Amino acid sequence: MNTQTQNDFSPLDAGLYAAAFQLLDPQPVAPEAPSAPVPVPSSPAIAPPAHRPGPVEKTLTDALGFLDTHGWARHSLIHPEGARCSIGALRAAAGARNTAYRDAGNLLLDEARRQHGKKWQTIPHWNDSHTGAQVRSVWEAAIHRAHRLGI
């Protein structure tokens, strides 16, 4: 490789440029005899960290999964065929009225108020006054919000 010492720089000292380029482009050296390839140690593939949902996101996701599996109901906590209303699904997913259950319920109701107005005081009242598609939209938005908040 030959590096030209002529350039568009305003020359202060042409010898300085020649010396600098000589350091960057030394005279070629005779090639060495090929050596055996050096094995590269293999490292396990590093997978991106798996998402670990917080307790609120997990409760909401599990409850929506319950609704998807068993069905959604209005005007009844538990329908005789197993479908549940939103609060019934939350209770089934949480297993107990614990902190995750309360926080998930508060987030779900807050999202219902965002989408359908501030007048809703309880999850059952909101659930019974909307269509399945409207209810699902609120569930999905609440899950997305819990994910963003890391809760």
Phi, psi and omega in degrees: 000128178250130178256127180281141180267355176276136182209182180266010179286150174284119188288124172266318179208105183300326179293327179296315178297318180297318180294319180296315181291331177294323177293325180283333184230074182291168180297142181297146179251146180300138181293146179278162176295141180297142179252168180295145180296142179270123180292139178264124181297135180274140177244147180298144179298134181266113180276149176297151182300136179288143178288128176246105183294147174289172184297326179288313178300318180296316180297315179296316181295316179295321180294318178294322175299322177296316178298319179297322183280314188258345179103160181250142182229158173242154172060018180202130177298313178225120177285149180306333180271002175107346177295155181226159171278178183300316181291325176296322178293320177299316180297319179296319182289319184284328181082338179200163178276071182261187181298317180298321178298311181295315181294321178295317178298318179296319179293319179297315180294321178298318179292323176299318178294324178298317184274331189235011176102159186282353188288345185283122182262334181222157177295314180300319180296316177296312181305314185287347184257007184228165179281165177301320179295320179294319179295315180298320179301319179293316178303311182297319179294321179294319178297315179299319180293317178299321178298311179300322182279347180070032181247000000 
